[in-house]
Amino acid sequence: MNASRMEHPEDLIAECTDILTATTASATLGAVNPLKEAIGLMPCTVDILFILLGQVDYSTGTYRVVQNVDTERCALMETLGFFIGNIDFANAIESRLCSVTRTTRRALVAALVNRAPQFVSISEGDRIIGIAKSIRLLSQSVSYLAESNELWKEFQKQEFLRKYTAACASLAEMALARNITDAGFWKALSSTTLILLLGAVLWTSDPAAALAEAFEAGLFLCMVRCLPYGAEHRPPDPRYFLPPGDVLPYMMVRKVFDVIWKRGDLEHFLRRRDLPEAVEAACQEYGTVLGIAHEVHISRRDTPISICSNLNHSTSPLGTDHPSGPRDFKACSKCHVVMYCSKSCQEEDWAALHKRECKEVRARQYLHPRMKATLHSVALKMEYIAHLEYAVNANTMGTGPKIAIPARKTRPGQPFEKALPILVFDFARYPPGPPQLPGGGVGVSLDTTSLDQEWGERIERCIAATEEDIFYRGAQGVGFVESTFPLDHLNRLFVFAKIRLDEEAPEGWKWKVVASVFRVGKQPALMGPDESRFTDVMNGQRNI
């Protein structure tokens, strides 16, 4: 505890680090030493680790670094990594961090969060190689601790993602300027970049906002810099190396796409060359999604979008980039979920439908807080409808990627032959495109009559209106589509939409959404289980 008062405290800190490792870690890969296990689980042992991590040079305000060889990792980070790598020791660290006072916890988290930018500040010469390896160990340790909601809140307060992102981006640019090709450096930096990308998706309540902030700090460009390195033995699971599939669905969101577009990072990505085959295949999936995002957000940004909750409403005067935008929509003053383009539309829908569903929606508000008609949620829904319209038009023209699956909407007791043919789009899966189902998916039937207590009637009315036009009025240019979009790693935004063909519109713009229903829910059975689990990814990373 008093090491910093000495003339050369680094030596004492290094010796204490070696002793701590020797008394807790096995020297070989043989049988577990019960005595060392017991010592490692003692509260005082964890406290010693915290004391070593918190050693500060009071003259500079920086934490002590124990790096004996420039190209090797900081010994203190190796000890921390060993503790986190042992599940029992890691649980002891988490438990101890949660049991201390808020002030002490804040100081200990600061010792982890502020270390990354400090490492970068001393990465001169070959030391940068060891620094990258140290930051990898540090980020892996933080990734485990951040799984605790209580600890993650403190990491968020201290801007962990932003600081680590800035550190990685700086390291990548330094290495590029110095022409560093060391495989150990790039493998370590790639691993840390992957941890941060997955952290933005799997830890935060709004992954798109977290990714946009991280990309603004240079994380996407850092990923692009890392792509050519350290992937010679890339495993089949795309979650273990860059570019990660879990991030892909959020690349279509405007706030994410706009950052890499305006910074010029997209151009760097498109200029990639000579990548390993598996990496290039994953990059091509990114290219597909980014191409769609470019088409929607750049080429079609002024397209009028209809998201009025009145199912009889034909179109909306507002485009996704209209100056007043979502502010002109009127939300129900009771449930704050359904929204209308005018008071007349609101009154019509209230009498026809919403008067009966509003109470149920309010009662179940806790199930879908992301459905509330805020400026952000309305803008996101308009973006997703724009993506859906582009996908429908591209699918019918055969000019875009095939990301649709044909299916039939069935009813209880109704023969399959009379089911409504529909198209299903899933923008929340990796890779994008239709689920791999037997027989091409044509025989898949979807029954949503018991899907939601509060939205069921609205969904069924939208479907019935489409059926009436097709089966009873003989309309040719009418269809129904379902689509899935990402909200976070657990929840999806589902869109049920009636579409109509406008023969007067230019080619590629003819199909328009004229009525839609939104709901928030978990991954549906049709799309397969959600296998995005950060712990599984980190276990894979530790084994590589």
Coordinates of C-alpha atoms in Angstrom, one line a residue:
M1 CA 0.0 0.0 0.0
N2 CA 2.9 2.3 0.6
A3 CA 4.9 1.3 -2.5
S4 CA 4.3 4.7 -4.2
R5 CA 6.2 6.5 -1.4
M6 CA 9.4 4.7 -2.3
E7 CA 12.0 6.1 -4.6
H8 CA 11.6 3.2 -7.1
P9 CA 8.2 1.6 -6.4
E10 CA 8.1 -0.3 -9.6
D11 CA 10.5 -2.9 -8.3
L12 CA 8.4 -3.6 -5.2
I13 CA 5.1 -3.7 -7.2
A14 CA 6.8 -6.2 -9.6
E15 CA 7.9 -8.4 -6.8
C16 CA 4.5 -8.4 -5.1
T17 CA 2.9 -9.2 -8.4
D18 CA 5.2 -12.2 -8.9
I19 CA 4.5 -13.4 -5.3
L20 CA 0.8 -13.1 -5.8
T21 CA 0.9 -15.1 -9.0
A22 CA 3.2 -17.7 -7.5
T23 CA 1.0 -18.3 -4.5
T24 CA -2.2 -18.6 -6.5
A25 CA -1.4 -20.0 -10.0
S26 CA -0.1 -23.5 -10.7
A27 CA 3.3 -23.5 -12.3
T28 CA 2.3 -26.2 -14.8
L29 CA -0.9 -27.4 -16.5
G30 CA -1.1 -30.4 -14.1
A31 CA -3.6 -31.0 -11.3
V32 CA -5.1 -28.1 -9.5
N33 CA -3.3 -27.2 -6.3
P34 CA -5.9 -27.1 -3.5
L35 CA -3.8 -24.8 -1.3
K36 CA -3.3 -22.3 -4.1
E37 CA -7.0 -22.4 -4.9
A38 CA -7.8 -21.7 -1.3
I39 CA -5.4 -18.8 -1.2
G40 CA -6.8 -17.3 -4.4
L41 CA -10.3 -17.3 -3.0
M42 CA -9.4 -15.5 0.3
P43 CA -10.8 -11.9 0.5
C44 CA -7.4 -10.6 1.5
T45 CA -5.9 -12.0 -1.7
V46 CA -8.4 -10.2 -3.8
D47 CA -7.7 -7.1 -1.8
I48 CA -4.0 -7.4 -2.6
L49 CA -4.8 -7.6 -6.3
F50 CA -6.9 -4.5 -6.0
I51 CA -4.1 -2.7 -4.1
L52 CA -1.6 -3.5 -6.9
L53 CA -4.0 -2.4 -9.6
G54 CA -4.7 0.9 -7.8
Q55 CA -1.0 1.9 -7.3
V56 CA -0.7 5.5 -8.6
D57 CA 2.2 7.7 -9.3
Y58 CA 1.0 10.8 -7.4
S59 CA 3.3 13.1 -9.4
T60 CA 1.7 12.2 -12.7
G61 CA -1.6 10.6 -11.7
T62 CA -0.8 7.5 -13.8
Y63 CA -1.1 3.8 -12.7
R64 CA 2.0 1.7 -12.4
V65 CA 3.0 -0.6 -15.3
V66 CA 5.0 -3.8 -14.8
Q67 CA 6.4 -4.5 -18.3
N68 CA 9.8 -6.1 -18.1
V69 CA 10.1 -6.8 -21.9
D70 CA 8.8 -4.4 -24.5
T71 CA 7.1 -7.0 -26.6
E72 CA 5.6 -8.8 -23.6
R73 CA 2.5 -8.1 -21.5
C74 CA 2.4 -6.1 -18.3
A75 CA 2.9 -8.7 -15.5
L76 CA 0.2 -7.1 -13.5
M77 CA -2.3 -7.6 -16.4
E78 CA -1.2 -11.2 -16.7
T79 CA -2.0 -11.7 -13.0
L80 CA -5.4 -10.1 -13.5
G81 CA -6.0 -12.2 -16.6
F82 CA -5.2 -15.3 -14.6
F83 CA -7.6 -14.4 -11.9
I84 CA -10.4 -13.7 -14.4
G85 CA -9.6 -16.9 -16.3
N86 CA -10.3 -19.0 -13.2
I87 CA -14.1 -18.9 -12.8
D88 CA -14.0 -19.2 -9.0
F89 CA -11.4 -16.5 -8.7
A90 CA -13.3 -14.3 -11.1
N91 CA -16.5 -14.7 -9.1
A92 CA -14.5 -13.8 -5.9
I93 CA -13.4 -10.5 -7.6
E94 CA -16.9 -9.7 -8.8
S95 CA -18.3 -10.4 -5.3
R96 CA -15.7 -8.3 -3.6
L97 CA -16.2 -5.4 -6.0
C98 CA -19.9 -5.5 -5.3
S99 CA -19.4 -5.6 -1.6
V100 CA -17.1 -2.6 -1.1
T101 CA -18.4 1.0 -0.7
R102 CA -19.5 3.0 -3.7
T103 CA -16.4 5.2 -3.4
T104 CA -14.0 2.3 -3.3
R105 CA -15.8 0.6 -6.2
R106 CA -15.6 3.7 -8.3
A107 CA -11.8 4.0 -7.6
L108 CA -11.2 0.3 -8.5
V109 CA -13.3 0.5 -11.7
A110 CA -11.3 3.7 -12.6
A111 CA -8.1 1.7 -12.2
L112 CA -9.4 -0.6 -15.0
V113 CA -11.1 2.0 -17.2
N114 CA -8.3 4.6 -17.3
R115 CA -5.6 2.1 -17.8
A116 CA -6.2 1.6 -21.5
P117 CA -5.6 5.2 -22.6
Q118 CA -2.6 5.4 -20.2
F119 CA -1.1 2.3 -21.9
V120 CA -1.4 4.0 -25.3
S121 CA 0.4 7.1 -23.9
I122 CA 3.5 5.0 -23.2
S123 CA 3.5 2.9 -26.3
E124 CA 6.7 4.1 -27.8
G125 CA 9.0 1.9 -29.9
D126 CA 8.5 -1.9 -29.6
R127 CA 6.7 -1.4 -26.4
I128 CA 3.5 -0.9 -28.4
I129 CA 3.5 -4.7 -29.0
G130 CA 3.4 -5.5 -25.3
I131 CA 0.9 -2.7 -24.8
A132 CA -1.6 -4.2 -27.2
K133 CA -1.3 -7.6 -25.5
S134 CA -1.8 -5.9 -22.1
I135 CA -4.9 -4.1 -23.3
R136 CA -6.3 -7.4 -24.6
L137 CA -5.9 -9.0 -21.1
L138 CA -7.4 -5.9 -19.6
S139 CA -10.5 -5.9 -21.9
Q140 CA -11.1 -9.6 -21.4
S141 CA -11.1 -9.0 -17.7
V142 CA -13.5 -6.1 -17.9
S143 CA -15.7 -8.1 -20.3
Y144 CA -16.3 -10.6 -17.5
L145 CA -16.9 -8.1 -14.8
A146 CA -19.3 -6.0 -17.0
E147 CA -21.7 -8.9 -17.1
S148 CA -22.7 -7.8 -13.6
N149 CA -25.4 -5.2 -14.0
E150 CA -24.2 -3.3 -10.9
L151 CA -20.6 -3.2 -12.1
W152 CA -21.6 -2.4 -15.7
K153 CA -23.4 0.7 -14.5
E154 CA -20.2 2.0 -13.0
F155 CA -18.2 1.1 -16.1
Q156 CA -20.8 3.0 -18.2
K157 CA -20.5 6.1 -15.9
Q158 CA -16.7 6.1 -16.4
E159 CA -17.1 5.8 -20.2
F160 CA -15.4 2.4 -20.6
L161 CA -16.5 1.9 -24.2
R162 CA -15.4 5.3 -25.4
K163 CA -12.0 5.2 -23.7
Y164 CA -11.1 1.7 -24.8
T165 CA -12.3 2.5 -28.3
A166 CA -10.2 5.6 -28.5
A167 CA -7.2 3.6 -27.2
C168 CA -7.6 0.8 -29.8
A169 CA -8.1 3.3 -32.6
S170 CA -4.9 5.2 -31.6
L171 CA -3.0 1.9 -31.5
A172 CA -4.1 0.9 -34.9
E173 CA -3.1 4.2 -36.5
M174 CA 0.3 4.2 -34.6
A175 CA 1.0 0.7 -35.9
L176 CA 0.0 1.6 -39.4
A177 CA 2.3 4.7 -39.3
R178 CA 5.2 2.6 -37.9
N179 CA 4.6 -0.3 -40.4
I180 CA 4.2 -2.8 -37.6
T181 CA 3.4 -6.2 -38.9
D182 CA 4.0 -8.3 -35.7
A183 CA 1.3 -11.0 -35.6
G184 CA 1.0 -10.9 -31.8
F185 CA 0.2 -7.2 -31.9
W186 CA -2.5 -7.5 -34.5
K187 CA -4.0 -10.6 -33.0
A188 CA -4.2 -8.8 -29.6
L189 CA -5.7 -5.6 -31.1
S190 CA -8.2 -7.7 -33.2
S191 CA -9.3 -9.5 -30.0
T192 CA -9.8 -6.2 -28.1
T193 CA -11.7 -4.7 -31.0
L194 CA -14.0 -7.7 -31.2
I195 CA -14.7 -7.4 -27.4
L196 CA -15.6 -3.8 -27.8
L197 CA -17.9 -4.4 -30.8
L198 CA -19.7 -7.2 -29.0
G199 CA -19.9 -5.2 -25.8
A200 CA -21.6 -2.4 -27.6
V201 CA -24.2 -4.8 -28.9
L202 CA -24.7 -7.2 -25.9
W203 CA -24.2 -4.9 -22.9
T204 CA -26.1 -1.8 -23.8
S205 CA -29.9 -1.1 -24.0
D206 CA -29.5 0.7 -27.3
P207 CA -26.8 -1.0 -29.4
A208 CA -27.2 1.3 -32.4
A209 CA -26.5 4.4 -30.3
A210 CA -23.5 2.6 -28.6
L211 CA -22.1 1.6 -32.0
A212 CA -22.5 5.0 -33.4
E213 CA -20.6 6.5 -30.5
A214 CA -17.9 3.9 -30.8
F215 CA -17.6 4.3 -34.6
E216 CA -17.3 8.1 -34.1
A217 CA -14.3 7.4 -31.9
G218 CA -12.8 5.2 -34.7
L219 CA -13.7 1.6 -33.8
F220 CA -15.1 0.7 -37.3
L221 CA -11.9 2.0 -38.9
C222 CA -9.8 0.1 -36.3
M223 CA -11.7 -3.1 -37.3
V224 CA -10.9 -2.4 -40.9
R225 CA -7.2 -2.0 -40.1
C226 CA -7.2 -5.4 -38.2
L227 CA -8.9 -7.4 -41.0
P228 CA -5.8 -8.5 -42.8
Y229 CA -4.0 -9.7 -39.7
G230 CA -4.3 -12.6 -37.3
A231 CA -7.0 -14.5 -39.1
E232 CA -5.0 -17.3 -40.8
H233 CA -6.7 -19.9 -38.4
R234 CA -10.1 -18.3 -38.3
P235 CA -12.6 -20.8 -36.7
P236 CA -15.9 -21.5 -38.4
D237 CA -17.9 -19.6 -35.8
P238 CA -18.0 -15.9 -37.1
R239 CA -18.4 -14.6 -33.5
Y240 CA -14.7 -15.3 -32.7
F241 CA -13.1 -13.0 -35.2
L242 CA -13.6 -9.8 -37.1
P243 CA -16.0 -8.8 -38.6
P244 CA -18.5 -10.1 -36.1
G245 CA -21.9 -11.2 -37.3
D246 CA -23.7 -9.9 -34.1
V247 CA -22.9 -6.3 -35.2
L248 CA -24.1 -6.7 -38.8
P249 CA -27.8 -6.0 -38.3
Y250 CA -27.2 -2.6 -36.7
M251 CA -25.2 -1.4 -39.7
M252 CA -28.4 -0.6 -41.5
V253 CA -29.5 2.0 -38.8
R254 CA -29.1 5.5 -40.0
K255 CA -27.1 6.8 -37.0
V256 CA -24.6 4.0 -37.4
F257 CA -24.3 4.2 -41.2
D258 CA -24.0 8.0 -41.1
V259 CA -21.0 7.9 -38.9
I260 CA -18.9 5.6 -41.1
W261 CA -20.2 7.4 -44.2
K262 CA -19.3 10.9 -43.1
R263 CA -16.0 9.9 -41.5
G264 CA -15.0 8.1 -44.8
D265 CA -14.5 4.8 -43.0
L266 CA -16.8 3.1 -45.5
E267 CA -14.4 4.0 -48.3
H268 CA -11.6 2.3 -46.3
F269 CA -13.7 -0.8 -45.9
L270 CA -14.6 -0.9 -49.6
R271 CA -10.9 -0.6 -50.6
R272 CA -9.9 -3.7 -48.6
R273 CA -7.6 -6.1 -50.5
D274 CA -6.2 -9.6 -50.2
L275 CA -8.0 -10.8 -47.1
P276 CA -8.2 -14.4 -46.0
E277 CA -11.1 -16.2 -47.7
A278 CA -13.3 -16.6 -44.6
V279 CA -12.8 -12.9 -43.6
E280 CA -13.6 -11.7 -47.1
A281 CA -16.8 -13.8 -47.1
A282 CA -17.9 -12.1 -43.9
C283 CA -17.0 -8.7 -45.3
Q284 CA -19.1 -9.4 -48.3
E285 CA -22.1 -9.9 -46.0
Y286 CA -21.3 -6.5 -44.5
G287 CA -21.1 -5.1 -48.0
T288 CA -24.6 -6.3 -48.7
V289 CA -26.1 -4.7 -45.7
L290 CA -24.1 -1.5 -46.1
G291 CA -25.1 -1.4 -49.8
I292 CA -28.8 -1.6 -48.8
A293 CA -28.2 1.1 -46.1
H294 CA -26.6 3.4 -48.7
E295 CA -29.5 2.9 -51.0
V296 CA -32.0 3.7 -48.3
H297 CA -30.3 6.5 -46.4
I298 CA -28.6 8.2 -49.4
S299 CA -30.4 7.5 -52.6
R300 CA -34.0 7.2 -51.2
R301 CA -33.7 9.5 -48.2
D302 CA -36.6 11.8 -49.3
T303 CA -39.0 8.9 -50.0
P304 CA -42.4 9.5 -48.3
I305 CA -43.0 6.8 -45.6
S306 CA -46.4 5.8 -44.2
I307 CA -46.4 4.7 -40.5
C308 CA -49.8 6.2 -39.6
S309 CA -51.5 3.7 -37.2
N310 CA -54.8 4.2 -39.0
L311 CA -55.0 1.1 -41.1
N312 CA -57.3 2.9 -43.6
H313 CA -54.7 5.6 -44.2
S314 CA -53.0 5.3 -47.6
T315 CA -49.9 7.4 -47.4
S316 CA -47.9 9.9 -45.3
P317 CA -46.7 13.2 -46.5
L318 CA -43.5 13.0 -44.5
G319 CA -40.2 11.5 -45.8
T320 CA -37.5 10.1 -43.6
D321 CA -35.6 13.3 -43.9
H322 CA -38.6 15.8 -43.7
P323 CA -37.6 18.9 -41.8
S324 CA -40.3 18.4 -39.2
G325 CA -40.0 14.7 -39.4
P326 CA -41.7 12.6 -36.7
R327 CA -42.6 15.7 -34.7
D328 CA -45.7 16.1 -36.9
F329 CA -47.2 12.8 -35.8
K330 CA -49.8 12.7 -33.1
A331 CA -49.5 9.9 -30.4
C332 CA -52.4 8.6 -28.3
S333 CA -52.4 10.6 -25.1
K334 CA -53.3 7.5 -23.0
C335 CA -51.0 4.7 -24.2
H336 CA -48.4 6.9 -26.1
V337 CA -47.8 4.0 -28.5
V338 CA -50.0 4.3 -31.6
M339 CA -49.4 7.4 -33.7
Y340 CA -51.2 9.3 -36.5
C341 CA -50.5 11.8 -39.2
S342 CA -53.6 13.9 -38.4
K343 CA -56.4 14.3 -35.9
S344 CA -59.0 12.9 -38.4
C345 CA -56.9 9.7 -38.7
Q346 CA -56.7 9.4 -34.9
E347 CA -60.4 9.8 -34.5
E348 CA -61.2 7.3 -37.2
D349 CA -58.9 4.7 -35.7
W350 CA -60.1 5.3 -32.2
A351 CA -63.7 4.5 -33.3
A352 CA -62.7 1.5 -35.5
L353 CA -60.1 -0.2 -33.3
H354 CA -58.0 1.6 -30.7
K355 CA -60.8 2.3 -28.3
R356 CA -60.8 -1.4 -27.5
E357 CA -57.1 -2.1 -27.5
C358 CA -55.8 1.1 -25.7
K359 CA -56.5 -0.2 -22.2
E360 CA -54.7 -3.5 -22.9
V361 CA -51.8 -1.7 -24.4
R362 CA -51.5 0.5 -21.2
A363 CA -51.7 -2.5 -19.0
R364 CA -48.9 -4.2 -20.8
Q365 CA -46.7 -1.2 -21.4
Y366 CA -43.9 -2.7 -19.4
L367 CA -43.6 -5.4 -22.0
H368 CA -42.8 -3.0 -24.8
P369 CA -41.2 0.3 -23.6
R370 CA -39.5 0.6 -26.9
M371 CA -42.9 1.0 -28.6
K372 CA -43.6 4.4 -27.1
A373 CA -44.0 7.1 -29.7
T374 CA -40.8 9.1 -29.0
L375 CA -39.0 11.1 -31.7
H376 CA -36.3 8.4 -31.7
S377 CA -38.7 5.4 -32.0
V378 CA -40.8 7.1 -34.7
A379 CA -37.7 7.9 -36.8
L380 CA -36.4 4.3 -36.3
K381 CA -39.7 2.9 -37.5
M382 CA -39.7 5.1 -40.6
E383 CA -36.1 3.9 -41.3
Y384 CA -37.2 0.3 -41.1
I385 CA -40.3 0.8 -43.3
A386 CA -37.9 2.4 -45.9
H387 CA -35.7 -0.7 -45.7
L388 CA -38.7 -2.9 -46.1
E389 CA -39.9 -1.0 -49.2
Y390 CA -36.5 -1.1 -50.8
A391 CA -36.2 -4.9 -50.1
V392 CA -39.7 -5.6 -51.6
N393 CA -38.9 -3.6 -54.7
A394 CA -35.5 -5.2 -55.1
N395 CA -36.9 -8.7 -54.6
T396 CA -39.7 -8.2 -57.2
M397 CA -37.2 -6.7 -59.7
G398 CA -34.5 -9.3 -59.1
T399 CA -31.9 -6.5 -58.9
G400 CA -31.0 -6.7 -55.2
P401 CA -29.9 -9.5 -52.8
K402 CA -32.4 -12.3 -52.2
I403 CA -33.3 -11.7 -48.6
A404 CA -37.0 -12.8 -48.7
I405 CA -38.7 -16.1 -48.0
P406 CA -42.1 -16.9 -49.3
A407 CA -44.6 -18.2 -46.8
R408 CA -48.4 -18.4 -46.1
K409 CA -50.4 -16.8 -43.4
T410 CA -52.8 -19.4 -42.0
R411 CA -55.8 -19.3 -39.8
P412 CA -57.1 -22.0 -37.3
G413 CA -59.4 -24.4 -39.2
Q414 CA -58.5 -22.8 -42.6
P415 CA -57.1 -25.1 -45.3
F416 CA -53.6 -24.3 -46.4
E417 CA -54.7 -23.6 -50.0
K418 CA -56.7 -20.6 -48.8
A419 CA -53.9 -19.1 -46.7
L420 CA -52.6 -15.7 -47.7
P421 CA -49.3 -15.8 -49.6
I422 CA -46.8 -13.4 -48.0
L423 CA -43.1 -12.5 -48.0
V424 CA -41.0 -12.6 -44.9
F425 CA -37.8 -10.5 -44.4
D426 CA -35.4 -11.0 -41.5
F427 CA -33.0 -8.1 -41.1
A428 CA -32.0 -9.1 -37.6
R429 CA -30.1 -12.3 -38.5
Y430 CA -26.6 -13.1 -39.6
P431 CA -26.0 -13.5 -42.5
P432 CA -28.9 -11.5 -43.9
G433 CA -31.4 -13.4 -46.0
P434 CA -34.1 -16.0 -45.6
P435 CA -33.7 -18.7 -42.9
Q436 CA -32.5 -22.0 -44.4
L437 CA -35.8 -24.0 -44.3
P438 CA -36.7 -27.3 -46.1
G439 CA -38.3 -27.0 -49.5
G440 CA -37.2 -23.4 -50.0
G441 CA -39.6 -22.2 -47.3
V442 CA -42.7 -22.1 -49.6
G443 CA -44.6 -24.5 -47.4
V444 CA -43.9 -22.6 -44.2
S445 CA -47.1 -21.4 -42.5
L446 CA -47.3 -18.5 -40.0
D447 CA -50.2 -18.3 -37.5
T448 CA -50.1 -15.1 -35.5
T449 CA -53.7 -15.3 -34.0
S450 CA -52.3 -15.8 -30.5
L451 CA -49.2 -13.7 -30.9
D452 CA -50.2 -10.7 -28.8
Q453 CA -53.0 -9.9 -26.5
E454 CA -52.8 -6.2 -27.2
W455 CA -51.8 -6.2 -30.9
G456 CA -53.5 -9.3 -32.1
E457 CA -56.7 -7.7 -33.4
R458 CA -54.7 -4.9 -35.1
I459 CA -52.5 -7.4 -36.9
E460 CA -55.4 -9.6 -37.9
R461 CA -57.3 -6.5 -39.3
C462 CA -54.3 -5.6 -41.4
I463 CA -54.1 -9.1 -42.8
A464 CA -57.9 -9.2 -43.3
A465 CA -57.8 -5.9 -45.3
T466 CA -55.1 -7.4 -47.6
E467 CA -57.1 -10.6 -48.0
E468 CA -60.2 -8.7 -48.9
D469 CA -58.5 -6.8 -51.6
I470 CA -56.9 -9.9 -53.1
F471 CA -59.5 -12.6 -52.7
Y472 CA -62.8 -10.6 -52.9
R473 CA -61.9 -7.6 -55.0
G474 CA -59.4 -9.3 -57.2
A475 CA -56.8 -6.7 -56.8
Q476 CA -53.5 -7.5 -58.5
G477 CA -51.1 -5.0 -57.0
V478 CA -51.6 -5.8 -53.3
G479 CA -49.5 -8.0 -51.0
F480 CA -48.6 -8.6 -47.4
V481 CA -45.1 -8.8 -45.8
E482 CA -43.6 -9.5 -42.4
S483 CA -40.2 -8.3 -41.4
T484 CA -37.9 -8.5 -38.4
F485 CA -35.5 -5.8 -37.3
P486 CA -33.0 -5.5 -34.4
L487 CA -33.6 -3.5 -31.3
D488 CA -31.1 -5.1 -29.0
H489 CA -29.6 -8.6 -28.5
L490 CA -32.8 -9.9 -26.9
N491 CA -35.6 -7.9 -28.5
R492 CA -36.7 -7.5 -32.1
L493 CA -39.1 -5.1 -33.8
F494 CA -41.6 -6.9 -35.9
V495 CA -43.4 -5.2 -38.7
F496 CA -46.6 -6.5 -40.4
A497 CA -47.4 -4.5 -43.5
K498 CA -49.9 -4.3 -46.3
I499 CA -48.2 -3.2 -49.6
R500 CA -49.6 -1.8 -52.8
L501 CA -48.2 -1.4 -56.3
D502 CA -48.2 2.1 -57.7
E503 CA -48.0 1.8 -61.5
E504 CA -47.2 5.5 -61.9
A505 CA -44.1 5.4 -59.7
P506 CA -40.7 4.9 -61.3
E507 CA -39.1 1.4 -61.5
G508 CA -37.7 0.3 -58.2
W509 CA -40.1 2.5 -56.3
K510 CA -43.5 1.0 -57.2
W511 CA -44.2 -1.0 -54.1
K512 CA -45.2 1.1 -51.1
V513 CA -46.3 0.2 -47.5
V514 CA -49.8 1.5 -47.0
A515 CA -50.7 0.1 -43.6
S516 CA -48.4 -1.4 -40.9
V517 CA -48.5 -2.7 -37.4
F518 CA -45.4 -2.8 -35.1
R519 CA -44.7 -5.0 -32.1
V520 CA -41.7 -5.7 -29.9
G521 CA -40.8 -9.3 -28.9
K522 CA -38.2 -11.9 -28.6
Q523 CA -36.6 -14.0 -31.4
P524 CA -39.4 -16.0 -33.1
A525 CA -39.2 -19.7 -33.6
L526 CA -39.2 -19.3 -37.4
M527 CA -36.0 -17.4 -37.4
G528 CA -34.2 -19.9 -35.1
P529 CA -32.8 -19.5 -31.6
D530 CA -30.8 -16.4 -30.6
E531 CA -27.3 -17.7 -30.0
S532 CA -25.6 -14.4 -29.3
R533 CA -24.1 -14.9 -25.9
F534 CA -21.1 -12.8 -24.9
T535 CA -19.8 -15.4 -22.4
D536 CA -19.7 -18.0 -25.1
V537 CA -17.8 -15.7 -27.4
M538 CA -15.3 -14.8 -24.6
N539 CA -14.7 -18.4 -23.8
G540 CA -13.9 -19.0 -27.5
Q541 CA -11.6 -16.0 -27.5
R542 CA -9.7 -17.3 -24.4
N543 CA -9.2 -20.6 -26.1
I544 CA -7.7 -19.1 -29.3

